[in-house]
Coordinates of C-alpha atoms and ligand atoms in Angstrom, one line a residue:
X22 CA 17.2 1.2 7.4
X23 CA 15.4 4.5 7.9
X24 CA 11.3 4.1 7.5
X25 CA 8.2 6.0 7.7
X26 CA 5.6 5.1 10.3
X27 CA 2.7 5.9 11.8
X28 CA 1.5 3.9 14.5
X29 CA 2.2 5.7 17.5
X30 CA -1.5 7.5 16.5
X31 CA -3.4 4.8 18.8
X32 CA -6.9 5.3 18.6
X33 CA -10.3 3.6 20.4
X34 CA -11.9 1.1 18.3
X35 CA -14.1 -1.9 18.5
X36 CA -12.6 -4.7 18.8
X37 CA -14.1 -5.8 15.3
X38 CA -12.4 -3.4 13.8
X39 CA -8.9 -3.1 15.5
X40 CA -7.4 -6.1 13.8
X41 CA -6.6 -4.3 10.4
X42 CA -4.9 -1.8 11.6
X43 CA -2.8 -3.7 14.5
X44 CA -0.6 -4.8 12.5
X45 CA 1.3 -1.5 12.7
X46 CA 2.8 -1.3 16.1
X47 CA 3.5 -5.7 16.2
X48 CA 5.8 -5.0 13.0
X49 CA 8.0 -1.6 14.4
X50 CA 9.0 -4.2 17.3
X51 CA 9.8 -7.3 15.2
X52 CA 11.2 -5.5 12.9
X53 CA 13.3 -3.5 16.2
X54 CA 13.9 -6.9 17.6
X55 CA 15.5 -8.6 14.2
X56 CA 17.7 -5.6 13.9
X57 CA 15.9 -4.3 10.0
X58 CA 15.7 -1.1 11.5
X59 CA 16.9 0.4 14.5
X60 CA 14.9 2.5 17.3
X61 CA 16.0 6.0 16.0
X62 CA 15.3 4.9 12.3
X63 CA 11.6 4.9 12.6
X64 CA 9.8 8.5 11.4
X65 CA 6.8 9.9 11.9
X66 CA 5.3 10.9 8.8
X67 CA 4.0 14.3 8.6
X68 CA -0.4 14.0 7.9
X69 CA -0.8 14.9 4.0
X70 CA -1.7 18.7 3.9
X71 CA -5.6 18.8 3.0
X72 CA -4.6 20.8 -0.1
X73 CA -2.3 18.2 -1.2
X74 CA -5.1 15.4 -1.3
X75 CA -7.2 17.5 -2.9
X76 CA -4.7 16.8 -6.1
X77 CA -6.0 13.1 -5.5
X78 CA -9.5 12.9 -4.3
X79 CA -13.0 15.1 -5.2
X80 CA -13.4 18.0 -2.4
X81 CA -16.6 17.0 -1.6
X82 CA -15.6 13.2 -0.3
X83 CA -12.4 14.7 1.6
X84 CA -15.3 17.5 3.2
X85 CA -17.2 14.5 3.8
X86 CA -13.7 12.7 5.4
X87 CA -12.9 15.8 7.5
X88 CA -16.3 16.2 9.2
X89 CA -17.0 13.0 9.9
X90 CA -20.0 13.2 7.6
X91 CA -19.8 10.1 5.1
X92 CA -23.0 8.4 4.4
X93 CA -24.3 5.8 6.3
X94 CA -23.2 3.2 2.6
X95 CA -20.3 5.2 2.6
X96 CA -19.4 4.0 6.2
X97 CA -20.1 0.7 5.1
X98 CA -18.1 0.1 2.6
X99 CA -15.1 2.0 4.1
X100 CA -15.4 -0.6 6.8
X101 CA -13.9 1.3 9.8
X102 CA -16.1 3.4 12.3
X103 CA -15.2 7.0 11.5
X104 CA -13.3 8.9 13.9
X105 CA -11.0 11.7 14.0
X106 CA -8.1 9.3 14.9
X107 CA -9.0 7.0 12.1
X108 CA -8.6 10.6 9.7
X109 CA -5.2 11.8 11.5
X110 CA -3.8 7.9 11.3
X111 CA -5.1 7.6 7.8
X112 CA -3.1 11.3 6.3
X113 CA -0.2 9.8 8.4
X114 CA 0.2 7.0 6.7
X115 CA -0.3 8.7 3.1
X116 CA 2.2 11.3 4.6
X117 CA 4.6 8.5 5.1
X118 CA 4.8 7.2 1.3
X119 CA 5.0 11.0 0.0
X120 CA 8.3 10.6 2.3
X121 CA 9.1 7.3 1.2
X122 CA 8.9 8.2 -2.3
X123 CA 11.3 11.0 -2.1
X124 CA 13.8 8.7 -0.1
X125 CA 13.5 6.3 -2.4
X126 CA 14.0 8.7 -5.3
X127 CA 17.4 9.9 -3.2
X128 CA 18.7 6.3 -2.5
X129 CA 17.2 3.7 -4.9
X130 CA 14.6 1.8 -2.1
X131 CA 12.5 3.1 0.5
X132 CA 9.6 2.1 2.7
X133 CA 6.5 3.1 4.3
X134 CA 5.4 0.9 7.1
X135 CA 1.9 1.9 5.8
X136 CA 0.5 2.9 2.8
X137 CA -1.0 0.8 -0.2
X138 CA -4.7 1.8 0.6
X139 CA -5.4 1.4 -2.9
X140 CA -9.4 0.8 -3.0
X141 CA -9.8 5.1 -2.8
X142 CA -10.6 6.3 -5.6
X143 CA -11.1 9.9 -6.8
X144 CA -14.5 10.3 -5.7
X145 CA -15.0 7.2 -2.9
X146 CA -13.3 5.7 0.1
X147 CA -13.6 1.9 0.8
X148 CA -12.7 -1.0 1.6
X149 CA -10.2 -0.1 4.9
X150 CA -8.8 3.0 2.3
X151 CA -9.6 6.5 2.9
X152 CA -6.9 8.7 0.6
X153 CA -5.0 7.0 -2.0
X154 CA -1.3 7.1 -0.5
X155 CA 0.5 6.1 -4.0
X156 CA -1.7 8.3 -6.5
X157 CA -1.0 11.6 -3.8
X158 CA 2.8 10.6 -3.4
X159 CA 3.3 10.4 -7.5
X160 CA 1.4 14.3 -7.5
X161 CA 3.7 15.5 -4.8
X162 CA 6.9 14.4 -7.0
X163 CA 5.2 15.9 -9.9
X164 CA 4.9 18.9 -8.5
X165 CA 8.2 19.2 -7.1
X166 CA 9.3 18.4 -10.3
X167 CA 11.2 15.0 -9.1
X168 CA 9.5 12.6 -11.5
X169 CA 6.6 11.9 -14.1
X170 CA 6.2 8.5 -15.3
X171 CA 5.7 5.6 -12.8
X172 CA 5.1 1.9 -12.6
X173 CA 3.2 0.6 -10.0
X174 CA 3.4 -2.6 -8.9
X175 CA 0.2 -4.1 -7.1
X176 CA 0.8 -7.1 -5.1
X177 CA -2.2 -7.1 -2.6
X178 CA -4.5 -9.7 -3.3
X179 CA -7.3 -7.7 -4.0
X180 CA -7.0 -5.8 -7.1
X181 CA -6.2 -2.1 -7.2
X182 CA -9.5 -0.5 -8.3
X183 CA -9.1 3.1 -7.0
X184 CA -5.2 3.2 -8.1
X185 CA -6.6 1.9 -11.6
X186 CA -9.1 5.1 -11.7
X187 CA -6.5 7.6 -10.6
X188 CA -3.6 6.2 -12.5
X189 CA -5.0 3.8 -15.3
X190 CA -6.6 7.3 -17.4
X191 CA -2.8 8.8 -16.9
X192 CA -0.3 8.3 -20.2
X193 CA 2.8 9.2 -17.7
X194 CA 1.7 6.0 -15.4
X195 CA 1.4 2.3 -15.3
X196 CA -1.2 0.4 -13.0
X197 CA -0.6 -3.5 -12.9
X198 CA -2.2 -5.2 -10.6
X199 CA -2.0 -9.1 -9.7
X200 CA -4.8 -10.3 -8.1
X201 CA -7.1 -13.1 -6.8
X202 CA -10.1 -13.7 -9.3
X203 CA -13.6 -13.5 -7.6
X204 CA -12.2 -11.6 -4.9
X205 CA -12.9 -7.9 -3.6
X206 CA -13.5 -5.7 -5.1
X207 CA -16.5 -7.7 -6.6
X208 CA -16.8 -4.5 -9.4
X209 CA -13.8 -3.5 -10.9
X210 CA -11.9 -0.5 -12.6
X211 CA -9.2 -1.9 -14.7
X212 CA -5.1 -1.1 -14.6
X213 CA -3.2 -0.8 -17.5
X214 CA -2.6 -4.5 -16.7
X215 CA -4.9 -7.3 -14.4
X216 CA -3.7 -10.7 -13.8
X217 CA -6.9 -12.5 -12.1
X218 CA -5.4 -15.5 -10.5
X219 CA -7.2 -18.8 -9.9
X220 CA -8.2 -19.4 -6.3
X221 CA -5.3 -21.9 -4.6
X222 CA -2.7 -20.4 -7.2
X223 CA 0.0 -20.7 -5.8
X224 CA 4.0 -19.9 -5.5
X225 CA 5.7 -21.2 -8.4
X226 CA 2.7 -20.7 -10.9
X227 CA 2.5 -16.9 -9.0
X228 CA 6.1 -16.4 -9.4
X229 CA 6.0 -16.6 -13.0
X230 CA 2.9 -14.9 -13.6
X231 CA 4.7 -12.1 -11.8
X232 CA 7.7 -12.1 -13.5
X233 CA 6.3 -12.4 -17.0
X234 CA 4.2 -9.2 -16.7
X235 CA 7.0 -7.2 -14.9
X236 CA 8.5 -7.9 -18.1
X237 CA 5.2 -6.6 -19.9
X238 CA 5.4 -3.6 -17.9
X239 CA 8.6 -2.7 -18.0
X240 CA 8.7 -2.8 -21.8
X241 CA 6.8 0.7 -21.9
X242 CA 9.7 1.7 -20.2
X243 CA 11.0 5.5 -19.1
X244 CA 9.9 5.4 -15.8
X245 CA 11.1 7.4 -12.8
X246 CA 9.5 5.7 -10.3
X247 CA 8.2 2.4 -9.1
X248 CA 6.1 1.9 -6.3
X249 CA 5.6 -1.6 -5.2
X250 CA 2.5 -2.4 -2.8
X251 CA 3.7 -5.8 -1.2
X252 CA 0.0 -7.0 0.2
X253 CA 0.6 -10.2 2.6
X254 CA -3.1 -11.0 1.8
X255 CA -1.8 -13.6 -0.6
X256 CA -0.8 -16.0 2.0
X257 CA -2.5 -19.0 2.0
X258 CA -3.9 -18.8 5.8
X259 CA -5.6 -15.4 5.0
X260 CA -9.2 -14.8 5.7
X261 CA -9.8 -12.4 2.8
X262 CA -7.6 -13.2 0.2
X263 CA -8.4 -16.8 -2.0
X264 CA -4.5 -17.2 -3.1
X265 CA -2.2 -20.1 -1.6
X266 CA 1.0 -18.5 -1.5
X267 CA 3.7 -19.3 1.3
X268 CA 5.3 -17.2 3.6
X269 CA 8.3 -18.3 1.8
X270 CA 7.0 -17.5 -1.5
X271 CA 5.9 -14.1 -0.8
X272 CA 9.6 -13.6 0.4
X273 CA 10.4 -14.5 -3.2
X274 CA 8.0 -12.5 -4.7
X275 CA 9.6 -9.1 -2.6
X276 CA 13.0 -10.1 -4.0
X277 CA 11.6 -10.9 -7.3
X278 CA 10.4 -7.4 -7.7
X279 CA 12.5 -5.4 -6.2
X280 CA 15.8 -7.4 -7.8
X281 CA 13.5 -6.9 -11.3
X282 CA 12.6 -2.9 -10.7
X283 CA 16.4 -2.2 -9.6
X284 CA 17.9 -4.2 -12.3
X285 CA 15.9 -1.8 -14.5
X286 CA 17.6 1.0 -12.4
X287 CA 14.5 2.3 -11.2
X288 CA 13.3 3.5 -7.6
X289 CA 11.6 1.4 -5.7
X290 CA 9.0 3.3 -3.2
X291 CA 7.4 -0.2 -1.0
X292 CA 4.3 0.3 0.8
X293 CA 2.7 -2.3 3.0
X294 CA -1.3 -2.9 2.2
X295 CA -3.3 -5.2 3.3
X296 CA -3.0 -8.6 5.4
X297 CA -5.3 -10.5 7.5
X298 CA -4.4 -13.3 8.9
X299 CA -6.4 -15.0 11.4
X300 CA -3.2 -14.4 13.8
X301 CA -2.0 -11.1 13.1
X302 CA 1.8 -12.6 13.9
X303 CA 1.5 -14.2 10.5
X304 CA 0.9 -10.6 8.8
X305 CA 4.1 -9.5 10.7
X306 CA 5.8 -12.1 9.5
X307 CA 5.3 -11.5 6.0
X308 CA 6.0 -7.3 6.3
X309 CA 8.5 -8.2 7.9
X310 CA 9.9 -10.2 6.1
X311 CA 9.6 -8.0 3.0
X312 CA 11.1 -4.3 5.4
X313 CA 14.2 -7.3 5.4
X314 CA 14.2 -7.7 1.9
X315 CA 14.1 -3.9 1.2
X316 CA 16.8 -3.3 4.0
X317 CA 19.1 -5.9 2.3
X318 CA 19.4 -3.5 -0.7
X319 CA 19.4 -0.3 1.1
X320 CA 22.6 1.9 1.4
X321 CA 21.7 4.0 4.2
X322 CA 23.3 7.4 3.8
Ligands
ZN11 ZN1 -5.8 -6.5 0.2

């Protein structure tokens, strides 16, 4: 299976703040070492052209991105240290679902080993998300003229506030995000659709939460697209997710939605978000397990 990636961009960090993004380079060798993907199927994404992301985000705050001149509550709620690394790594990994997206339009599945920073919003950056990788790859295939409508599919456990204020205003899209309840972010900006889930929910009663509002969402129908952000914070063992879901279960959950969205004949772009385990092997896992899932329903041409 041919993916996008971005992880060769190492960068110096604290150690505080390393963990998020370490994930990266531990999953291209699993997934290397389980045979997913082979060596020479791994691509650098191209960074997303300034120009482009101004499509997505206010001028000003990608200014403020670019010189290294967010505010001091800015930098805060972002939670990484600025550098230009972190900026380079961060239009990498938006680069890579623009790519994804395309593939996935060509072949029916594709996936960014990135992606899913779906807390940036128009006007702000937060919560580990500087440029909103989903909202600037649906602009780029609007403007080549490759699709309109799309469904997107947000399984992180924290709910999808910045997709939901790009893409909730927008007829031609749908936002549905399924979430934990009481988690971050503490103030939200609805999708089309919000399932808060119970802290401890877990697979079965997740399972058909899930499947019930694919149904819901699929019902509006005529979409080009899907993109499908498959979050492993809703493991049960993660430090910033309240959900209970099994490493098992979240398997089911990947096959549950991408069996649903292809059923419906749709593409399926996948992009990773968030995960935070206390042992970052368990985030790999679950990726991991989900690039196998895509892979088993990939015709690579
Ligand atoms: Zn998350």
């Amino acid at each position: 299976m041919h993916v996008w990636a971005h992880d060769h961009w190492s960068f110096p960090l604290p150690p505080q703040h390393r963990y998020p993004l370490s994930k990266h380079r531990l999953l291209r060798e699993r997934l290397i070492a389980e045979g997913v993907c082979l060596p020479g199927e791994f691509h650098d994404a191209d960074p997303a052209p300034w120009w482009a992301l101004t499509r997505v985000h206010e001028p000003a705050l990608l200014g403020r991105i670019r010189r290294g001149e967010l505010s001091v509550r800015e930098q805060r709620g972002l939670g990484l240290p600025w550098s230009p690394e972190l900026v380079e790594r961060a239009r990498r990994s938006a680069g890579g679902t623009v790519l994804a997206a395309r593939e996935a339009l060509r072949i029916g599945v594709a996936m960014n080993l990135g992606g899913g920073t779906h807390h940036a919003g128009r006007d702000f950056a937060r919560g580990y998300c500087l440029f909103n990788d989903v909202a600037l790859a649906l602009s780029s295939l609007r403007d080549g003229g490759l699709a309109q409508r799309a469904l997107i599919v947000d399984c992180d456990v924290h709910q999808g506030d910045g997709t939901a204020q790009l893409l909730g205003p927008d007829p031609l899209a749908f936002t549905l995000s399924l979430h934990g309840a009481r988690n971050y972010p503490f103030q939200r900006i609805p999708s089309d659709l919000d399932v808060d889930l119970l802290a401890g929910t877990a697979d079965a009663e997740y399972l058909a939460a899930l499947d019930d509002v694919l149904s819901t969402a699929l019902r509006h129908g005529g979409y080009d697209i899907a993109f499908y952000l498959a979050g492993a914070d809703p493991w049960r063992g993660d430090r910033l997710g309240t959900l209970a879901l099994s490493k098992t279960g979240l398997r089911r959950r990947d096959a549950l939605v991408l069996d649903t969205l292809r059923g419906e004949g749709l593409p399926v772009c996948v992009v990773l978000a968030g995960g935070y385990a206390p042992d970052v092997r368990d985030t790999v896992d679950i990726h991991a397990a989900t690039a196998a899932e895509v892979a088993a329903r990939t015709v690579t041409t």
